[in-house]
CSV table of C-alpha atoms and ligand atoms in Angstrom, one decimal:
chain,number,residue,atom,x,y,z
A,3,MET,CA,-0.3,0.0,0.1
A,4,ASN,CA,1.6,3.4,-1.0
A,5,THR,CA,1.7,5.7,1.8
A,6,THR,CA,4.0,8.4,0.5
A,7,LYS,CA,1.5,11.3,0.6
A,8,SER,CA,0.4,10.4,4.2
A,9,GLU,CA,4.1,10.2,5.1
A,10,ALA,CA,5.0,13.6,3.6
A,11,LEU,CA,1.9,15.4,5.3
A,12,LEU,CA,3.0,13.9,8.4
A,13,ALA,CA,6.4,15.1,7.9
A,14,ARG,CA,5.5,18.4,7.3
A,15,GLY,CA,2.5,18.5,10.0
A,16,GLN,CA,4.7,17.5,12.7
A,17,LYS,CA,6.6,20.6,12.2
A,18,ILE,CA,3.7,23.1,12.9
A,19,VAL,CA,1.0,21.1,14.7
A,20,PRO,CA,2.1,18.8,17.9
A,21,GLY,CA,2.6,15.4,16.2
A,22,GLY,CA,1.0,16.5,13.1
A,23,VAL,CA,-2.7,15.7,14.3
A,24,ASN,CA,-5.0,17.8,16.2
A,25,SER,CA,-6.2,14.9,18.4
A,26,PRO,CA,-3.8,12.5,19.9
A,27,VAL,CA,-5.4,9.3,18.8
A,28,ARG,CA,-5.2,10.2,15.0
A,29,ALA,CA,-1.6,9.9,15.3
A,30,PHE,CA,-1.3,6.1,15.5
A,31,ARG,CA,0.9,5.7,18.7
A,32,GLY,CA,-1.3,2.8,19.9
A,33,VAL,CA,-0.4,1.0,17.1
A,34,GLY,CA,2.7,2.3,15.4
A,35,GLY,CA,3.3,3.3,11.3
A,36,THR,CA,2.0,6.2,9.5
A,37,PRO,CA,-1.2,7.9,10.4
A,38,ARG,CA,-3.4,8.0,7.0
A,39,PHE,CA,-4.1,11.4,6.1
A,40,MET,CA,-7.7,11.5,4.8
A,41,ALA,CA,-8.6,13.4,1.2
A,42,ARG,CA,-12.7,12.2,1.1
A,43,ALA,CA,-15.2,10.2,2.6
A,44,ASN,CA,-18.3,8.9,1.3
A,45,GLY,CA,-21.3,6.6,2.5
A,46,ALA,CA,-18.8,3.9,4.4
A,47,ARG,CA,-15.6,4.6,2.8
A,48,LEU,CA,-12.6,6.4,3.5
A,49,THR,CA,-10.0,7.8,0.7
A,50,ASP,CA,-6.7,8.6,1.8
A,51,ALA,CA,-4.1,11.1,0.4
A,52,ASP,CA,-2.6,8.4,-1.5
A,53,GLY,CA,-5.7,7.5,-3.1
A,54,ASN,CA,-6.3,3.9,-0.8
A,55,GLU,CA,-9.8,3.1,0.2
A,56,TYR,CA,-11.1,1.7,3.3
A,57,ILE,CA,-14.2,0.6,4.8
A,58,ASP,CA,-14.6,3.1,7.8
A,59,PHE,CA,-15.2,1.8,11.0
A,60,ILE,CA,-14.4,5.0,13.2
A,61,GLY,CA,-17.4,7.0,11.5
A,62,SER,CA,-15.5,10.1,13.0
A,63,TRP,CA,-15.5,8.5,16.3
A,64,GLY,CA,-19.3,8.1,16.4
A,65,PRO,CA,-21.0,10.9,14.7
A,66,MET,CA,-21.6,9.4,11.3
A,67,LEU,CA,-24.7,7.1,12.1
A,68,LEU,CA,-25.7,7.5,8.6
A,69,GLY,CA,-22.2,7.4,7.0
A,70,HIS,CA,-20.5,10.3,5.2
A,71,ARG,CA,-22.4,12.6,3.3
A,72,HIS,CA,-25.6,11.7,4.0
A,73,PRO,CA,-27.9,13.4,1.5
A,74,GLU,CA,-30.7,14.7,3.8
A,75,VAL,CA,-27.7,16.0,6.1
A,76,LEU,CA,-25.4,17.4,2.9
A,77,ALA,CA,-28.9,19.2,1.9
A,78,ALA,CA,-29.5,20.7,5.3
A,79,ILE,CA,-25.9,22.2,5.5
A,80,GLU,CA,-26.8,23.5,2.0
A,81,ASP,CA,-29.5,25.2,2.9
A,82,ALA,CA,-28.0,26.8,6.2
A,83,LEU,CA,-25.3,28.4,4.1
A,84,THR,CA,-28.0,30.4,2.2
A,85,ILE,CA,-29.1,32.0,5.4
A,86,GLY,CA,-25.8,32.8,7.2
A,87,THR,CA,-23.3,30.7,9.1
A,88,SER,CA,-23.6,32.8,12.5
A,89,PHE,CA,-25.8,35.5,14.0
A,90,GLY,CA,-24.6,35.6,17.6
A,91,ALA,CA,-28.3,35.8,18.4
A,92,PRO,CA,-31.2,33.0,18.8
A,93,THR,CA,-32.5,31.0,15.8
A,94,GLU,CA,-35.8,29.0,15.4
A,95,ARG,CA,-33.6,26.0,14.4
A,96,GLU,CA,-32.1,25.7,18.0
A,97,ILE,CA,-35.6,25.6,19.5
A,98,GLU,CA,-36.2,22.9,17.1
A,99,LEU,CA,-33.4,20.8,17.5
A,100,ALA,CA,-33.8,21.0,21.4
A,101,GLU,CA,-37.4,19.7,21.0
A,102,GLU,CA,-36.4,17.0,18.7
A,103,MET,CA,-34.0,15.9,21.2
A,104,GLN,CA,-36.5,16.2,24.0
A,105,ASP,CA,-38.7,14.0,21.9
A,106,ALA,CA,-36.1,11.1,21.7
A,107,VAL,CA,-34.8,11.6,25.3
A,108,PRO,CA,-38.0,12.6,28.0
A,109,SER,CA,-35.4,13.2,30.4
A,110,LEU,CA,-34.1,16.3,28.7
A,111,GLU,CA,-36.8,18.8,30.3
A,112,MET,CA,-34.3,21.4,29.6
A,113,ILE,CA,-31.3,21.4,26.9
A,114,ARG,CA,-28.4,23.8,26.5
A,115,LEU,CA,-26.5,23.7,23.2
A,116,VAL,CA,-22.5,24.2,23.3
A,117,ASN,CA,-19.9,23.2,20.4
A,118,SER,CA,-18.5,20.0,21.8
A,119,GLY,CA,-18.8,17.1,24.1
A,120,THR,CA,-16.2,18.3,26.5
A,121,GLU,CA,-18.0,21.7,26.6
A,122,ALA,CA,-21.0,19.6,27.7
A,123,THR,CA,-19.8,17.6,30.2
A,124,MET,CA,-17.7,20.9,31.8
A,125,SER,CA,-20.8,22.5,31.8
A,126,ALA,CA,-23.1,19.9,33.3
A,127,LEU,CA,-20.8,19.3,36.1
A,128,ARG,CA,-20.5,22.9,36.9
A,129,VAL,CA,-24.3,23.1,37.0
A,130,ALA,CA,-24.2,20.2,39.5
A,131,ARG,CA,-22.2,22.0,41.7
A,132,GLY,CA,-24.3,25.2,41.6
A,133,PHE,CA,-27.2,23.1,42.2
A,134,THR,CA,-26.2,21.1,45.0
A,135,GLY,CA,-23.6,23.6,46.6
A,136,ARG,CA,-21.2,20.8,46.7
A,137,GLU,CA,-17.4,20.1,45.0
A,138,LEU,CA,-16.7,16.6,44.6
A,139,THR,CA,-17.2,14.3,41.2
A,140,VAL,CA,-17.5,10.6,41.0
A,141,LYS,CA,-16.2,9.5,37.8
A,142,PHE,CA,-14.9,5.7,36.7
A,143,GLU,CA,-11.7,4.5,35.4
A,144,GLY,CA,-11.3,4.1,32.0
A,145,CYS,CA,-14.5,6.7,31.1
A,146,TYR,CA,-13.3,9.6,29.2
A,147,HIS,CA,-15.6,13.0,29.4
A,148,GLY,CA,-13.3,15.1,27.3
A,149,HIS,CA,-10.4,17.3,28.3
A,150,VAL,CA,-12.2,18.8,31.1
A,151,ASP,CA,-9.3,19.4,33.6
A,152,SER,CA,-11.2,17.8,36.7
A,153,LEU,CA,-11.8,14.8,34.5
A,154,LEU,CA,-8.6,14.0,33.0
A,155,VAL,CA,-8.2,11.7,36.4
A,156,LYS,CA,-7.7,7.8,35.0
A,157,ALA,CA,-9.2,8.8,31.9
A,158,GLY,CA,-9.9,6.6,28.8
A,159,SER,CA,-9.5,7.3,25.1
A,160,GLY,CA,-6.5,8.6,24.2
A,161,MET,CA,-5.1,8.9,27.7
A,162,ALA,CA,-5.4,4.9,27.8
A,163,THR,CA,-3.7,4.5,24.7
A,164,LEU,CA,-0.7,6.7,25.7
A,165,GLY,CA,-0.7,5.2,29.5
A,166,ILE,CA,-1.2,8.6,30.9
A,167,ALA,CA,-3.0,7.9,34.2
A,168,ASP,CA,-3.0,12.0,35.2
A,169,THR,CA,-2.2,14.5,32.7
A,170,ALA,CA,0.3,17.5,33.3
A,171,GLY,CA,-1.2,21.0,33.8
A,172,VAL,CA,-4.2,20.1,35.9
A,173,PRO,CA,-4.1,21.9,39.3
A,174,LYS,CA,-4.0,19.3,42.0
A,175,ALA,CA,-6.9,21.2,43.7
A,176,PHE,CA,-8.8,20.5,40.4
A,177,ALA,CA,-7.8,16.7,40.5
A,178,ASP,CA,-8.8,16.5,44.2
A,179,THR,CA,-12.5,17.4,43.8
A,180,THR,CA,-12.5,14.1,41.6
A,181,PHE,CA,-12.6,10.4,42.6
A,182,ALA,CA,-12.2,7.7,40.2
A,183,LEU,CA,-13.7,4.5,40.9
A,184,PRO,CA,-13.6,1.3,39.3
A,185,TYR,CA,-16.3,0.9,36.6
A,186,ASN,CA,-19.2,-2.0,37.6
A,187,ASP,CA,-17.8,-2.0,41.3
A,188,VAL,CA,-20.7,-1.4,43.5
A,189,PRO,CA,-19.2,-1.8,47.0
A,190,ALA,CA,-16.4,0.8,45.9
A,191,LEU,CA,-19.3,3.4,45.0
A,192,GLU,CA,-21.1,2.5,48.4
A,193,ARG,CA,-17.8,2.9,50.3
A,194,ALA,CA,-17.4,6.5,48.3
A,195,PHE,CA,-21.0,8.0,49.5
A,196,ALA,CA,-20.4,6.4,52.9
A,197,ALA,CA,-17.3,8.5,53.2
A,198,HIS,CA,-18.3,11.5,51.1
A,199,GLY,CA,-21.7,11.2,50.3
A,200,ALA,CA,-22.6,14.8,52.1
A,201,ASN,CA,-20.0,16.4,49.8
A,202,ILE,CA,-20.5,14.6,46.2
A,203,ALA,CA,-22.2,16.9,43.6
A,204,ALA,CA,-22.2,14.4,40.8
A,205,VAL,CA,-21.6,10.7,39.4
A,206,ILE,CA,-20.8,11.3,35.8
A,207,LEU,CA,-20.5,8.1,33.6
A,208,GLU,CA,-20.4,6.7,30.0
A,209,PRO,CA,-23.5,4.5,30.5
A,210,VAL,CA,-22.0,2.2,28.1
A,211,VAL,CA,-18.5,3.1,27.6
A,212,GLY,CA,-16.7,3.5,24.4
A,213,ASN,CA,-13.6,4.9,25.8
A,214,MET,CA,-11.6,2.0,27.3
A,215,GLY,CA,-13.3,-0.1,24.5
A,216,CYS,CA,-17.0,-1.1,24.6
A,217,VAL,CA,-18.1,-1.9,27.8
A,218,SER,CA,-21.2,-2.7,29.4
A,219,PRO,CA,-22.6,-1.6,32.7
A,220,SER,CA,-24.0,-4.4,34.7
A,221,ARG,CA,-28.0,-4.0,36.0
A,222,SER,CA,-26.8,-4.0,39.9
A,223,PHE,CA,-24.2,-1.3,39.0
A,224,LEU,CA,-26.9,1.0,37.2
A,225,ASP,CA,-29.3,0.5,40.2
A,226,ALA,CA,-26.7,1.2,42.8
A,227,LEU,CA,-25.9,4.4,40.8
A,228,VAL,CA,-29.8,5.5,40.8
A,229,SER,CA,-30.0,4.5,44.8
A,230,LEU,CA,-26.9,5.9,45.9
A,231,THR,CA,-27.2,9.3,43.9
A,232,LYS,CA,-30.9,9.6,45.1
A,233,ALA,CA,-30.3,8.6,48.7
A,234,HIS,CA,-27.3,11.4,49.3
A,235,GLY,CA,-28.9,14.2,47.1
A,236,ALA,CA,-26.1,13.8,44.4
A,237,LEU,CA,-26.8,14.4,40.8
A,238,LEU,CA,-26.9,11.5,38.3
A,239,VAL,CA,-25.2,12.5,35.2
A,240,PHE,CA,-25.2,10.2,31.9
A,241,ASP,CA,-22.8,11.3,29.5
A,242,GLU,CA,-24.2,10.4,26.4
A,243,VAL,CA,-21.7,12.0,24.1
A,244,MET,CA,-21.0,8.6,22.4
A,245,THR,CA,-24.2,6.5,23.0
A,246,GLY,CA,-26.9,9.3,22.5
A,247,PHE,CA,-28.8,8.6,19.5
A,248,ARG,CA,-26.0,5.5,18.9
A,249,VAL,CA,-27.3,2.7,20.9
A,250,ALA,CA,-30.7,3.6,20.9
A,251,ARG,CA,-32.7,6.9,19.8
A,252,GLY,CA,-33.4,7.5,23.5
A,253,GLY,CA,-29.4,6.8,23.9
A,254,ALA,CA,-28.4,4.3,27.0
A,255,GLN,CA,-30.9,5.5,29.1
A,256,ALA,CA,-33.8,4.2,27.0
A,257,LEU,CA,-31.8,1.0,26.6
A,258,PHE,CA,-31.7,0.5,30.8
A,259,GLY,CA,-34.7,2.4,31.6
A,260,ILE,CA,-33.2,4.9,33.7
A,261,ARG,CA,-33.9,8.9,34.0
A,262,PRO,CA,-30.8,10.5,34.9
A,263,ASP,CA,-30.9,14.2,36.4
A,264,LEU,CA,-28.4,15.6,33.7
A,265,SER,CA,-27.3,14.1,30.4
A,266,THR,CA,-24.6,15.3,27.8
A,267,PHE,CA,-24.5,14.7,24.0
A,268,GLY,CA,-22.3,15.5,21.1
A,269,LYS,CA,-21.2,13.3,17.9
A,270,VAL,CA,-24.4,12.3,16.8
A,271,ILE,CA,-26.6,15.4,17.4
A,272,GLY,CA,-24.4,17.5,15.1
A,273,GLY,CA,-24.7,15.0,12.0
A,274,GLY,CA,-20.5,15.5,11.6
A,275,LEU,CA,-20.3,19.3,12.6
A,276,PRO,CA,-18.8,20.5,15.7
A,277,ILE,CA,-21.9,20.5,18.5
A,278,GLY,CA,-22.6,19.5,21.9
A,279,ALA,CA,-25.4,19.5,24.3
A,280,TYR,CA,-26.4,19.2,28.3
A,281,GLY,CA,-29.8,19.1,29.7
A,282,GLY,CA,-31.8,17.5,32.1
A,283,ARG,CA,-34.1,18.5,35.1
A,284,ALA,CA,-35.8,21.7,34.7
A,285,ASP,CA,-35.3,22.9,38.4
A,286,VAL,CA,-31.7,22.2,37.7
A,287,MET,CA,-31.4,23.5,34.4
A,288,SER,CA,-33.0,26.4,35.4
A,289,ARG,CA,-30.1,27.5,37.5
A,290,VAL,CA,-28.0,28.2,33.9
A,291,ALA,CA,-27.4,31.9,33.3
A,292,PRO,CA,-29.5,34.0,32.6
A,293,VAL,CA,-32.2,32.4,34.4
A,294,GLY,CA,-29.9,31.3,37.1
A,295,ASN,CA,-26.3,32.3,38.6
A,296,VAL,CA,-24.4,29.2,36.8
A,297,TYR,CA,-22.6,31.1,34.0
A,298,GLN,CA,-22.0,29.2,31.1
A,299,ALA,CA,-22.1,30.9,27.3
A,300,GLY,CA,-20.6,29.9,24.0
A,301,THR,CA,-20.1,32.2,20.8
A,302,LEU,CA,-20.6,29.9,18.3
A,303,SER,CA,-23.0,28.1,20.5
A,304,GLY,CA,-26.1,27.0,18.3
A,305,ASN,CA,-24.3,27.3,15.3
A,306,PRO,CA,-26.6,27.5,11.9
A,307,LEU,CA,-24.8,24.8,10.3
A,308,ALA,CA,-24.2,22.4,13.4
A,309,VAL,CA,-27.8,22.8,14.2
A,310,SER,CA,-29.1,22.4,10.5
A,311,ALA,CA,-26.8,19.0,9.9
A,312,GLY,CA,-28.0,17.6,13.4
A,313,LEU,CA,-32.0,18.7,12.8
A,314,ALA,CA,-31.6,16.8,9.4
A,315,MET,CA,-29.7,13.6,11.2
A,316,LEU,CA,-32.4,13.8,14.1
A,317,ARG,CA,-35.5,14.1,11.7
A,318,HIS,CA,-33.9,11.3,9.5
A,319,ILE,CA,-33.7,8.8,12.7
A,320,ARG,CA,-37.2,9.7,13.8
A,321,ALA,CA,-38.9,8.8,10.5
A,322,ASN,CA,-36.3,5.5,10.2
A,323,GLN,CA,-36.3,4.1,13.5
A,324,GLY,CA,-35.9,0.5,12.3
A,325,LEU,CA,-32.2,1.6,11.3
A,326,TYR,CA,-31.4,0.8,15.0
A,327,ASP,CA,-32.3,-2.9,14.0
A,328,GLU,CA,-30.5,-2.8,10.6
A,329,LEU,CA,-27.6,-1.5,12.7
A,330,GLU,CA,-27.9,-4.0,15.4
A,331,ASN,CA,-28.4,-7.2,12.7
A,332,LYS,CA,-24.9,-5.9,10.8
A,333,ALA,CA,-23.2,-5.6,13.9
A,334,ALA,CA,-24.0,-9.0,15.2
A,335,ALA,CA,-23.0,-10.4,11.9
A,336,LEU,CA,-19.9,-8.6,12.3
A,337,CYS,CA,-18.9,-9.9,15.6
A,338,ALA,CA,-20.6,-13.4,15.5
A,339,GLY,CA,-18.2,-16.2,16.1
A,340,PRO,CA,-15.3,-14.5,18.0
A,341,PRO,CA,-11.8,-15.6,16.9
A,342,LYS,CA,-10.2,-17.7,19.9
A,343,GLY,CA,-8.1,-15.7,22.5
A,344,VAL,CA,-10.3,-12.4,21.9
A,345,THR,CA,-13.0,-11.2,24.0
A,346,VAL,CA,-15.7,-9.1,21.6
A,347,ASN,CA,-17.7,-6.5,23.5
A,348,ARG,CA,-20.8,-5.2,21.7
A,349,VAL,CA,-23.6,-3.0,22.1
A,350,GLY,CA,-25.8,-2.3,19.3
A,351,SER,CA,-23.4,-0.8,16.5
A,352,MET,CA,-20.6,-0.1,19.1
A,353,PHE,CA,-18.1,-2.9,19.5
A,354,THR,CA,-14.5,-4.0,20.6
A,355,PHE,CA,-11.9,-6.7,19.8
A,356,PHE,CA,-10.1,-7.3,22.9
A,357,PHE,CA,-7.1,-8.9,23.0
A,358,THR,CA,-7.5,-10.9,26.0
A,359,GLU,CA,-9.2,-14.1,27.1
A,360,THR,CA,-10.5,-12.2,30.1
A,361,PRO,CA,-14.2,-11.0,30.3
A,362,VAL,CA,-13.7,-7.1,29.8
A,363,THR,CA,-16.1,-5.4,32.6
A,364,ASP,CA,-13.7,-2.5,33.7
A,365,PHE,CA,-10.5,-1.0,33.0
A,366,GLU,CA,-8.2,-2.9,34.8
A,367,THR,CA,-9.7,-6.0,32.8
A,368,ALA,CA,-9.3,-4.1,29.5
A,369,LYS,CA,-5.6,-3.4,30.3
A,370,THR,CA,-5.0,-7.2,30.2
A,371,CYS,CA,-5.2,-6.9,26.7
A,372,ASP,CA,-2.1,-7.6,24.4
A,373,THR,CA,-2.1,-4.6,22.7
A,374,ALA,CA,0.9,-5.1,20.6
A,375,ARG,CA,-1.2,-8.0,19.0
A,376,PHE,CA,-4.2,-5.2,18.7
A,377,GLY,CA,-1.5,-3.3,16.7
A,378,ARG,CA,-0.5,-6.3,14.2
A,379,PHE,CA,-4.2,-6.9,14.1
A,380,PHE,CA,-5.1,-3.3,13.3
A,381,HIS,CA,-2.5,-3.2,10.3
A,382,HIS,CA,-3.3,-6.5,9.1
A,383,LEU,CA,-7.2,-4.8,8.7
A,384,LEU,CA,-5.7,-1.7,7.2
A,385,ALA,CA,-3.7,-3.4,4.6
A,386,ASN,CA,-7.1,-5.5,3.8
A,387,GLY,CA,-8.9,-2.1,3.1
A,388,VAL,CA,-10.8,-1.5,6.9
A,389,TYR,CA,-10.1,1.0,8.7
A,390,PHE,CA,-10.9,0.0,12.7
A,391,PRO,CA,-9.7,2.3,15.5
A,392,PRO,CA,-6.2,2.7,15.9
A,393,ALA,CA,-5.9,2.0,19.6
A,394,GLN,CA,-7.1,-1.1,21.5
A,395,PHE,CA,-8.8,1.2,24.4
A,396,GLU,CA,-11.4,2.7,21.4
A,397,ALA,CA,-15.0,1.4,20.0
A,398,ALA,CA,-15.4,0.4,16.6
A,399,PHE,CA,-18.8,2.2,15.0
A,400,LEU,CA,-20.9,0.8,12.1
A,401,SER,CA,-23.1,3.0,10.2
A,402,ASN,CA,-26.1,2.7,8.3
A,403,ALA,CA,-24.1,3.0,5.1
A,404,HIS,CA,-22.5,-0.4,5.7
A,405,THR,CA,-23.5,-2.7,3.0
A,406,ALA,CA,-23.7,-6.8,3.5
A,407,ALA,CA,-20.8,-6.7,1.2
A,408,ASP,CA,-18.9,-4.6,3.6
A,409,ILE,CA,-19.8,-6.6,6.5
A,410,GLU,CA,-18.6,-9.9,4.7
A,411,HIS,CA,-15.3,-8.4,3.5
A,412,THR,CA,-14.8,-7.0,6.9
A,413,ARG,CA,-15.3,-10.4,8.8
A,414,LYS,CA,-13.0,-12.2,6.0
A,415,ALA,CA,-10.3,-9.7,6.8
A,416,ILE,CA,-10.6,-10.4,10.8
A,417,HIS,CA,-10.5,-13.8,10.6
A,418,SER,CA,-7.6,-14.4,8.2
A,419,PHE,CA,-5.6,-12.4,10.8
A,420,PHE,CA,-6.2,-15.6,13.3
B,508,PLP,C1,-16.2,12.2,22.8
B,508,PLP,C2,-16.3,12.1,23.9
B,508,PLP,C3,-16.6,13.1,24.6
B,508,PLP,C4,-15.8,14.7,24.4
B,508,PLP,O1,-16.4,15.2,23.0
B,508,PLP,P1,-15.6,16.2,22.3
B,508,PLP,O2,-16.5,16.6,21.3
B,508,PLP,O3,-14.5,15.3,21.9
B,508,PLP,O4,-15.0,17.2,23.3
B,508,PLP,C5,-17.2,13.2,26.0
B,508,PLP,N1,-17.6,12.4,26.6
B,508,PLP,C6,-17.8,11.1,25.7
B,508,PLP,C7,-18.6,10.0,26.2
B,508,PLP,C8,-17.0,11.0,24.5
B,508,PLP,O5,-16.8,9.8,24.1
């Protein structure tokens, strides 16, 4: 496979952009080799700068539920271009997007739009602290909630891949406001509440984890989260930036029948443009300025292009709710008959091939993976025209644009490695 242009772009990029990339996991540090610079995408296909084609299983890390350049999303963006790209004043479409989200996710009594998932979790926790008058946050090891200072404690995603437990640049005072507990560990959660319950503002989690690879919550863990937060007056925050409109139209909360106090969104709700959102209980969200005294703002928040793309996406989903069954069937076919020595975790169209025989239920068990072997697997797939996440501790994503032939080609590529 010719990668001359990607190599040249990487060399040029590294001189001016740290690592030549604008987000660490793109640099292939978890798997080695040259990151591919992409030239274009269409449907389920990526084409790199050298003209190599790949079946795409990252989908821009989640947003591309309908594949790249979906006609309805493109039409909405084109339409938005005719009215202007940013006003710094409210628009009808922002209200429409919020209403569309609420229709799918009833716990969203009120919603505020922001520009990224990071902003959404940062803001949701600020509101939780403002509402409760408390300072502590509980998170879980291996969960990633964006690069919010106080949440970069034992985080997943690129932090896990690069083996960074605690990033430089976060004041100790911020990190000290966060407890990181093992995922799915009910006794650890009970102990944290027994010791600090009166000071815990919020518990935030990925309700299906994608950022240590795909990991499901146990029923007892979910039940404990609900009962302990309720008993101690802490808010339960579902970070659905990845799972929202991905694992179900109503997100993981619909899948598990839970009504969190607050939720955060991003990825799918922007149809591939930058967006984020947080929302939940009206009494909590009423604390956000200008109604309340928790300040949060954004020059480009509710940007017309992103809002229009997201609205087209969510309307398409509402009109085609069978797409989740299709995604389920395609993903199930892809993951059927897991290879020996590999643990495959999957929830709907999110999945991970963990290179370990140990069942993966938390960050400790995820770390039992043979990451060097995963790297060889990744490059084997890449050479066969299949683009998987370039790191063991990430989820892969299927889109509605993947065809039965794509799935069959990928299945063969996967099994020919073993
Ligand atoms: C991607 C992600 C974020 C961060 O979103 P950005 O838009 O990258 O800032 C937060 N939480 C979860 C669960 C994510 O998957």
